[in-house]
Coordinates of C-alpha atoms in Angstrom, one line a residue:
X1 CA 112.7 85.6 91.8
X2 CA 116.5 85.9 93.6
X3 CA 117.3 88.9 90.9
X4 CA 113.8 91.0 91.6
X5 CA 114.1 90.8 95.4
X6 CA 117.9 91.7 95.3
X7 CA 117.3 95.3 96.2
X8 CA 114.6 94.8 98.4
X9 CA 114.6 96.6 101.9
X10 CA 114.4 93.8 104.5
X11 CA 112.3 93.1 107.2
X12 CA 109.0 93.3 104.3
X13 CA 106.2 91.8 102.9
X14 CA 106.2 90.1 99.2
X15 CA 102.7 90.1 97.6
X16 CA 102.9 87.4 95.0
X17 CA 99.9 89.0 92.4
X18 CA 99.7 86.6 90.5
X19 CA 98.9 84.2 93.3
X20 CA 96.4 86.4 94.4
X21 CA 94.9 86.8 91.3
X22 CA 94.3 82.7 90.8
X23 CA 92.6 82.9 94.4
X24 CA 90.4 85.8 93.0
X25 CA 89.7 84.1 90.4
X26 CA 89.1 80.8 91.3
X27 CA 86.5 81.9 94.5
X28 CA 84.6 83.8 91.8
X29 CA 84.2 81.2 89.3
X30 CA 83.7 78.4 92.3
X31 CA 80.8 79.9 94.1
X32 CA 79.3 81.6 90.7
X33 CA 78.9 78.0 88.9
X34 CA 76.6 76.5 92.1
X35 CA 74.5 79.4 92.7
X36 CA 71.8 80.5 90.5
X37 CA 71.0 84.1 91.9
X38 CA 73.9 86.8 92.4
X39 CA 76.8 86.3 94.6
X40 CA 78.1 89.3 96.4
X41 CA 82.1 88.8 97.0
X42 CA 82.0 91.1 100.8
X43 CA 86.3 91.2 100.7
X44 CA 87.2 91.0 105.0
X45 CA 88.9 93.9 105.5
X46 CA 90.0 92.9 109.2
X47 CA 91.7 89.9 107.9
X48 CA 94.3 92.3 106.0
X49 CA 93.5 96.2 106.0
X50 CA 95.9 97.0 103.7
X51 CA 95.0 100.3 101.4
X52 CA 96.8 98.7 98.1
X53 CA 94.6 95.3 99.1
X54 CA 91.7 96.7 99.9
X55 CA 91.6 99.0 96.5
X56 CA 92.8 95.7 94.7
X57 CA 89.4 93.7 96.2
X58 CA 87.2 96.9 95.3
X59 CA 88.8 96.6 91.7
X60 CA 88.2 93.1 91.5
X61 CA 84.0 93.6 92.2
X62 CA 84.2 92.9 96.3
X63 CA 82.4 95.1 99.0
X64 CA 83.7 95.8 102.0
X65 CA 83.1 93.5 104.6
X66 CA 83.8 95.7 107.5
X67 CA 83.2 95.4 111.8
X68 CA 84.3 98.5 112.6
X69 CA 84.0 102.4 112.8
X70 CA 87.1 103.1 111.4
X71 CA 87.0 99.9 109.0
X72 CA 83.7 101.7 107.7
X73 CA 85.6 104.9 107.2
X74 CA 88.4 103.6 106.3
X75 CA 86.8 101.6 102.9
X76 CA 84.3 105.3 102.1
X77 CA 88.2 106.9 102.0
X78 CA 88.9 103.9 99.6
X79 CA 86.0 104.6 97.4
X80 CA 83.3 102.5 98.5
X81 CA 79.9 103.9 98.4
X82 CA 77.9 103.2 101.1
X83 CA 75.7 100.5 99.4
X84 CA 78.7 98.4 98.7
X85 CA 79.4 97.7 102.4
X86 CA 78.6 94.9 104.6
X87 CA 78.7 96.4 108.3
X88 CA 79.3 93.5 111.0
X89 CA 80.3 93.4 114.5
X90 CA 79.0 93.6 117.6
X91 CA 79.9 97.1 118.5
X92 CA 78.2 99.7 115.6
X93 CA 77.7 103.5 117.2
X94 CA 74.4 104.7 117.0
X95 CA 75.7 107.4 114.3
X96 CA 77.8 104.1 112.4
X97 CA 74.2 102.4 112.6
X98 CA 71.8 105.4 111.7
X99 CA 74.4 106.3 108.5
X100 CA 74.5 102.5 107.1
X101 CA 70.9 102.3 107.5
X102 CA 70.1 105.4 105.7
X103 CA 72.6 104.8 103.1
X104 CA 71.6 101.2 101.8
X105 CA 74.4 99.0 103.3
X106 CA 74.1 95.8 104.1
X107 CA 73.9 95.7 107.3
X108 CA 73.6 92.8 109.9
X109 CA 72.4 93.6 113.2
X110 CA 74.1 91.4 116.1
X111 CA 72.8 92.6 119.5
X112 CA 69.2 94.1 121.4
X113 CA 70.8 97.0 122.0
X114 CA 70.9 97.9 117.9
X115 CA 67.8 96.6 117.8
X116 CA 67.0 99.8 120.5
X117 CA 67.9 102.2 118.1
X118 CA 66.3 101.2 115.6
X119 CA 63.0 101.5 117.7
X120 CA 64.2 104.3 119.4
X121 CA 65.1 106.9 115.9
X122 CA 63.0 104.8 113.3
X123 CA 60.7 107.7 112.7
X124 CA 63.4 109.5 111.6
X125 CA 64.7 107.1 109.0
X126 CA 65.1 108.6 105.7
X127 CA 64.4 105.7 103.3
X128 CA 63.1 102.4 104.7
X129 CA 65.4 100.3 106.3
X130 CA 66.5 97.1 105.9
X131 CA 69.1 94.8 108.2
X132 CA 69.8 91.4 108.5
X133 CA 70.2 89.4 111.9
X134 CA 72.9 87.2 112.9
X135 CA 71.7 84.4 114.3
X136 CA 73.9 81.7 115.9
X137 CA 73.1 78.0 117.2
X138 CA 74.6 75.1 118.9
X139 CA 76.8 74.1 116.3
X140 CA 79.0 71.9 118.2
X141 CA 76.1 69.5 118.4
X142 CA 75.6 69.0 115.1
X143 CA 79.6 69.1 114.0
X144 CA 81.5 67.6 117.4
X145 CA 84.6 69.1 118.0
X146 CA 84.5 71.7 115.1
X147 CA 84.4 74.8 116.3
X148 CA 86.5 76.8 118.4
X149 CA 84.3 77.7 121.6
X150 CA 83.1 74.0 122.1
X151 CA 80.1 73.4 123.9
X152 CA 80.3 77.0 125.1
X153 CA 77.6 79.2 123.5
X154 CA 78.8 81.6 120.5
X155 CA 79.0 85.1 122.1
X156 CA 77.8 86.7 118.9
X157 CA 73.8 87.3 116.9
X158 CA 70.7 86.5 118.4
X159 CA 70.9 82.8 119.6
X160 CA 68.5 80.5 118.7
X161 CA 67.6 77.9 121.3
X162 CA 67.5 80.6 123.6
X163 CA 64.4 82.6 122.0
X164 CA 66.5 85.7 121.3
X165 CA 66.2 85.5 117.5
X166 CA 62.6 84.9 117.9
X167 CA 62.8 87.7 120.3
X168 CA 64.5 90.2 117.8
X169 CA 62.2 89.2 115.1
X170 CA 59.5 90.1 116.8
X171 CA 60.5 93.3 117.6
X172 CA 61.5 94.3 114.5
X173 CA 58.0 93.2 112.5
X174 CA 57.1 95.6 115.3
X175 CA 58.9 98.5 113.2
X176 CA 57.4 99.9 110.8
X177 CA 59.6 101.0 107.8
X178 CA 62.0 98.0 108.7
X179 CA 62.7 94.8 107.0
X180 CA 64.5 92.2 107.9
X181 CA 65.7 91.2 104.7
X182 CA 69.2 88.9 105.5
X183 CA 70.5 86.3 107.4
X184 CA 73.8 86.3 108.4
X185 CA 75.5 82.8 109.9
X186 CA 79.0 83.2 110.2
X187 CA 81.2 80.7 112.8
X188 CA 84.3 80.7 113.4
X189 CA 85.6 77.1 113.6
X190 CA 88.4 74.7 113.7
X191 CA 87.9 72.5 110.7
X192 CA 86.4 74.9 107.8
X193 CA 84.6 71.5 107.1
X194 CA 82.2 71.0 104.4
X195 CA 80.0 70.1 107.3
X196 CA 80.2 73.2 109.2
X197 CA 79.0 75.3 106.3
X198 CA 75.9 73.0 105.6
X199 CA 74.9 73.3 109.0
X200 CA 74.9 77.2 108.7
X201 CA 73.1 77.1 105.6
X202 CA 70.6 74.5 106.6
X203 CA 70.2 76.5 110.3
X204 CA 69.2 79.5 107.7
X205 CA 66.5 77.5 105.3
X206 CA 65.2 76.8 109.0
X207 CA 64.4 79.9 110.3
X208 CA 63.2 81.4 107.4
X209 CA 60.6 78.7 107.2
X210 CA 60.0 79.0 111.0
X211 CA 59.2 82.5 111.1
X212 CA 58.1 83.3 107.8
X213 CA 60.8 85.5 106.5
X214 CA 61.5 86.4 102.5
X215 CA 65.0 87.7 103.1
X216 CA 66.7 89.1 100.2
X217 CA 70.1 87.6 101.2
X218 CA 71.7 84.9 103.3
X219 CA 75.3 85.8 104.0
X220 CA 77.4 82.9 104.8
X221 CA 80.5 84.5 106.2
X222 CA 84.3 83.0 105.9
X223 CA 86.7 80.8 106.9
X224 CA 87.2 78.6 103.9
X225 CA 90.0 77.3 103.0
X226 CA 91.3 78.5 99.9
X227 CA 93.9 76.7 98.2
X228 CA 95.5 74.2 100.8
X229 CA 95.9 71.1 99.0
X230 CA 93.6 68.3 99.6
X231 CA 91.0 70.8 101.1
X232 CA 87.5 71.6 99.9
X233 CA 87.4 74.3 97.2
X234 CA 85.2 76.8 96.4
X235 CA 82.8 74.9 94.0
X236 CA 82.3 72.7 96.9
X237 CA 81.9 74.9 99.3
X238 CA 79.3 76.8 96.9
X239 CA 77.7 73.5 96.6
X240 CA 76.7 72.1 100.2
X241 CA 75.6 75.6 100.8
X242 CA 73.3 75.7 97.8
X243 CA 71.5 72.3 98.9
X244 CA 69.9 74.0 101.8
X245 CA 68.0 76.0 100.1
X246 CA 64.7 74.8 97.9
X247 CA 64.1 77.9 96.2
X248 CA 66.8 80.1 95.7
X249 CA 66.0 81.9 92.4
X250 CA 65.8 85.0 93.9
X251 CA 67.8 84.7 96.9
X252 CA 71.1 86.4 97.1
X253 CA 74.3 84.6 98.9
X254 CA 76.9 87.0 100.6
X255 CA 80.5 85.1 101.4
X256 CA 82.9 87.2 103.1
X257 CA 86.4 85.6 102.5
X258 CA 90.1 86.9 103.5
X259 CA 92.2 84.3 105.2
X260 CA 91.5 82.0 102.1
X261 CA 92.5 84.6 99.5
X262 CA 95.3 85.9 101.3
X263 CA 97.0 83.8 103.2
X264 CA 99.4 82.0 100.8
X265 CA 100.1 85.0 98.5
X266 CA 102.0 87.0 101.0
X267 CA 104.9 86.6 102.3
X268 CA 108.0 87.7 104.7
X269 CA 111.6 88.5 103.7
X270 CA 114.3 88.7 106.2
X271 CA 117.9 88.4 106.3
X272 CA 120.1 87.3 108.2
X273 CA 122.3 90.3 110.4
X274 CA 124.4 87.9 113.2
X275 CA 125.5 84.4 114.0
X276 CA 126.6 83.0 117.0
X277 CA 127.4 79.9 118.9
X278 CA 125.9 79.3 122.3
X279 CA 127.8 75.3 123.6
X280 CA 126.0 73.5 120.9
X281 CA 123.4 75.9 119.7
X282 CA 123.8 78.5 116.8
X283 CA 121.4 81.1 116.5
X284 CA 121.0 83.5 113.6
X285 CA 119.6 86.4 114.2
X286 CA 117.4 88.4 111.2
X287 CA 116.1 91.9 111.2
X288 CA 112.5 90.6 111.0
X289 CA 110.6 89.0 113.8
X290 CA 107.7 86.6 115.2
X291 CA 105.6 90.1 116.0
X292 CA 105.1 90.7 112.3
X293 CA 104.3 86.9 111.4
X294 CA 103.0 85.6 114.0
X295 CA 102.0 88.6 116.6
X296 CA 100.9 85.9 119.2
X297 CA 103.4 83.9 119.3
X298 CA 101.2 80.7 118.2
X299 CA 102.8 77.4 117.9
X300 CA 103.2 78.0 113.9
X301 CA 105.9 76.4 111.7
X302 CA 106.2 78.3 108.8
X303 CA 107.4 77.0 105.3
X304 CA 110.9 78.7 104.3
X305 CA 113.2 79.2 101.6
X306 CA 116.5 79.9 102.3
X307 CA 118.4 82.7 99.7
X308 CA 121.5 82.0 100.0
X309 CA 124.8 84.6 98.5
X310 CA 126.6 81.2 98.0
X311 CA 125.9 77.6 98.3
X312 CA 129.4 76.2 98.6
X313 CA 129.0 75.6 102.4
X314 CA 129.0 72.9 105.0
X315 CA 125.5 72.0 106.3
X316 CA 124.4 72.3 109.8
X317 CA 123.1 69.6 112.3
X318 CA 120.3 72.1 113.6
X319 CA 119.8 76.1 113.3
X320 CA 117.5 78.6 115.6
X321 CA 116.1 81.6 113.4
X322 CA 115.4 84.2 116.4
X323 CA 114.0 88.2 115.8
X324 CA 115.5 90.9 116.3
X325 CA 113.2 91.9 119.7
X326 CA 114.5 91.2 122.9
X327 CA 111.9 88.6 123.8
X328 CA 113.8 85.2 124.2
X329 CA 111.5 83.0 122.8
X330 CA 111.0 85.5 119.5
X331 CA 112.5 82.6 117.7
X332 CA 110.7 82.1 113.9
X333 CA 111.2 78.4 113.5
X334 CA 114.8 75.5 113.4
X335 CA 116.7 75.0 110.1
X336 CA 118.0 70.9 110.7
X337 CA 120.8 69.1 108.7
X338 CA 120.2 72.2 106.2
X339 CA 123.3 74.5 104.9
X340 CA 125.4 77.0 107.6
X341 CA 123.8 80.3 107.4
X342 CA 126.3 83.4 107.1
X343 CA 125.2 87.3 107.2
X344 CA 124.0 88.5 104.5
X345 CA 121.6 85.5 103.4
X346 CA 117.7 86.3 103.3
X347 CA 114.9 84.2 104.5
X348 CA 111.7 84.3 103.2
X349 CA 108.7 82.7 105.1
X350 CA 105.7 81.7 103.3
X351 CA 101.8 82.4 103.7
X352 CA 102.0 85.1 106.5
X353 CA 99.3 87.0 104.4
X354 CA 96.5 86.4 107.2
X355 CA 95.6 88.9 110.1
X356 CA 99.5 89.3 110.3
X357 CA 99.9 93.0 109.1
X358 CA 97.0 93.7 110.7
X359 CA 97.6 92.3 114.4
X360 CA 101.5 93.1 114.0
X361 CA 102.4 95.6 116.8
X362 CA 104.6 98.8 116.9
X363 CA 107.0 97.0 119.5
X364 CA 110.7 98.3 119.2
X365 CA 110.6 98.8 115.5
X366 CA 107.7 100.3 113.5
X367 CA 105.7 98.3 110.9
X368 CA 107.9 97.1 107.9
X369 CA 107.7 97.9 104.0
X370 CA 105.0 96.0 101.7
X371 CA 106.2 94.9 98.3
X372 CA 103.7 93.8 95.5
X373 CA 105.5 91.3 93.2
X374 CA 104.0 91.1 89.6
X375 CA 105.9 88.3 88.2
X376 CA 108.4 91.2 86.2
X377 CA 109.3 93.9 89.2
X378 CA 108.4 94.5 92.3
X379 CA 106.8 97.7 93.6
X380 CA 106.5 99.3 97.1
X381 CA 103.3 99.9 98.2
X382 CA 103.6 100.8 102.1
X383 CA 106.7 102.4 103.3
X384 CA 108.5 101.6 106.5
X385 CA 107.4 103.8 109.4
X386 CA 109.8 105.7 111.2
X387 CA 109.3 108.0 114.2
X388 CA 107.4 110.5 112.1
X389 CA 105.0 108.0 111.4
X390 CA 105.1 106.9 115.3
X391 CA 104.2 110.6 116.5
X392 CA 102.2 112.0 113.8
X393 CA 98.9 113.3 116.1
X394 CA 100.7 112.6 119.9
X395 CA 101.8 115.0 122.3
X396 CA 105.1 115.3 124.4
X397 CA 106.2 116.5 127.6
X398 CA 107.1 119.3 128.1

């Protein structure tokens, strides 16, 4: 590994492909083996918007699970046709809307003020439109202390107890050409527990029973947890989600992962540019930083592995890894009772593939290059920026 990553330009991403291909793999296979009607693979594109990933989930049979206007456009400059999208979010343009719509994505409406175009421009609709409805629910009172809002109410879909899904339902039976024809249940939470999914799932078998709806698909949304040891895999997952549902022979199941495919195949190389001693303290400074691993700063300790040019050296009673910004606390984590660190030596941190490339900022140096490691050679797919990058499109004084 040493050898391929020798000539490497440092602060940068390492895909590990092979890694990634195992996660690939082994969602596809898990959820496949537990669910007799199709699965559709909806690849989160906010979790890592990189072009060479994106095209990589598109090769690999994933839609685009997008939340965005520019997401959207971003994945029909990929390749994507507009019937293998999944548009999400809670803000969607009425032009965003009116195109999905008309072009057979999936769609999942969130919000009354979709719901207003859609009563407002249905005559105009081309083909007959189908959406889904996110719905959400009090969650935290069937799973205590699982999910991340609490006993606050989820600020996204139609909520339940309150009548607004009942609400939107019966406005949309109102519409004619329009058919509500997915559910969509995704919630962010703390645990990814078993428990948390077959509370979605059962909240879905619910409604569809309470309001009489045949919908084509129930999409289940993220936040699994991949391949962390000791956790729930996909088969299980697949599993608890399946037993909601009495007759699912022709009912479709969307999942929409990213952190859980990848997270652990992506990496961060830095090296190491100073030393110094402060009293007791030594801090080594490398040319990457905290803003591309861990943009906010989150109380994260990161595995490591230390690439050392030598290793005939005297070990150290504690280390500080800092960034190269000039935020004092940009510090990436404490080497203790390991080996003295000299310029030169490269660190590499360990599962930074999640929302980091995508929330890292362009503060005092641009974003850094992404490598793609096949197990033989390693190949560049993102250059650095530079300023050219920076002011491509801007204006200056004059």
């Amino acid at each position: 590994m040493m050898s391929r990553w020798n000539d490497l330009h440092t602060p940068c991403y390492i895909i590990d492909k092979q890694r990634l291909d195992k996660n690939t793999k082994d969602l596809q296979e898990g959820f496949r083996k537990c669910w007799g009607a199709p699965v559709i693979f909806g690849y989160s594109v906010k979790t890592n918007s990189l072009p060479w990933m994106i095209t990589y989930m598109k090769a690999h049979g994933f839609l685009a699970e997008v939340v965005s206007e520019q997401e959207y456009r971003l994945a029909r400059r990929l390749g994507f046709d507009i019937h293998e999208i999944v548009l999400n979010g809670p803000v969607k343009s009425e032009e965003l809307l009116l195109e999905a719509l008309n072009g057979g994505a999936y769609v999942n409406l969130d919000n009354f003020e979709e719901i207003a175009v859609i009563e407002r421009r249905v005559a105009e609709r081309a083909r007959e439109w189908k959406v889904g409805l996110r719905y959400s629910f009090e969650l935290e009172e069937v799973c205590p202390g699982e999910t991340i809002v609490g006993k606050e109410h989820g600020r996204f879909g139609f909520h339940v107890e309150s009548g607004a899904f009942e609400e939107a339902v019966t406005r949309l039976k109102c519409c004619k050409g329009v058919q509500i024809t997915g559910l969509h249940g995704h919630s962010s939470t703390r645990t990814k527990s078993l428990g948390i999914f077959g509370a979605i799932a059962g909240k879905a078998a619910e409604l569809m029973e309470k309001y009489n709806l045949q919908p084509e698909y129930v999409d289940i949304g993220g936040g699994f947890f991949g391949d962390k040891p000791g956790a729930p895999d996909y088969q299980e997952y697949g599993d608890v989600i399946a037993k909601a549902f009495h007759d699912r022979a022709q009912l479709k199941l969307i999942v929409e992962p990213g952190a859980s495919l990848v997270s652990s195949p992506i990496g961060y190389l830095t090296r190491v540019v100073n030393v110094r001693d402060a009293g007791e303290m030594r801090f080594a400074t490398l040319d990457g930083s905290n803003v591309h691993i861990n943009p906010q700063f989150h109380n994260i300790s990161f595995q490591k592995e230390l690439l050392l040019a030598d290793n005939e050296r005297e070990k150290r009673e504690r280390q500080t890894l800092c960034g190269y910004t000039c935020i004092e606390m940009d510090r990436l984590g404490k080497l203790e009772m390991e080996k003295e660190l000299k310029t030169g030596d490269k660190i590499f941190f360990k599962n930074c593939g999640s929302y980091s490339m995508t929330l890292a900022p362009l503060f005092i140096s641009y974003f850094p290059r992404v490598y793609v490691d096949d197990g033989i050679e390693c190949k560049c797919v993102r250059e650095a920026w530079s300023e050219e990058e920076f002011l491509q499109k801007c204006e200056v004084y004059r």
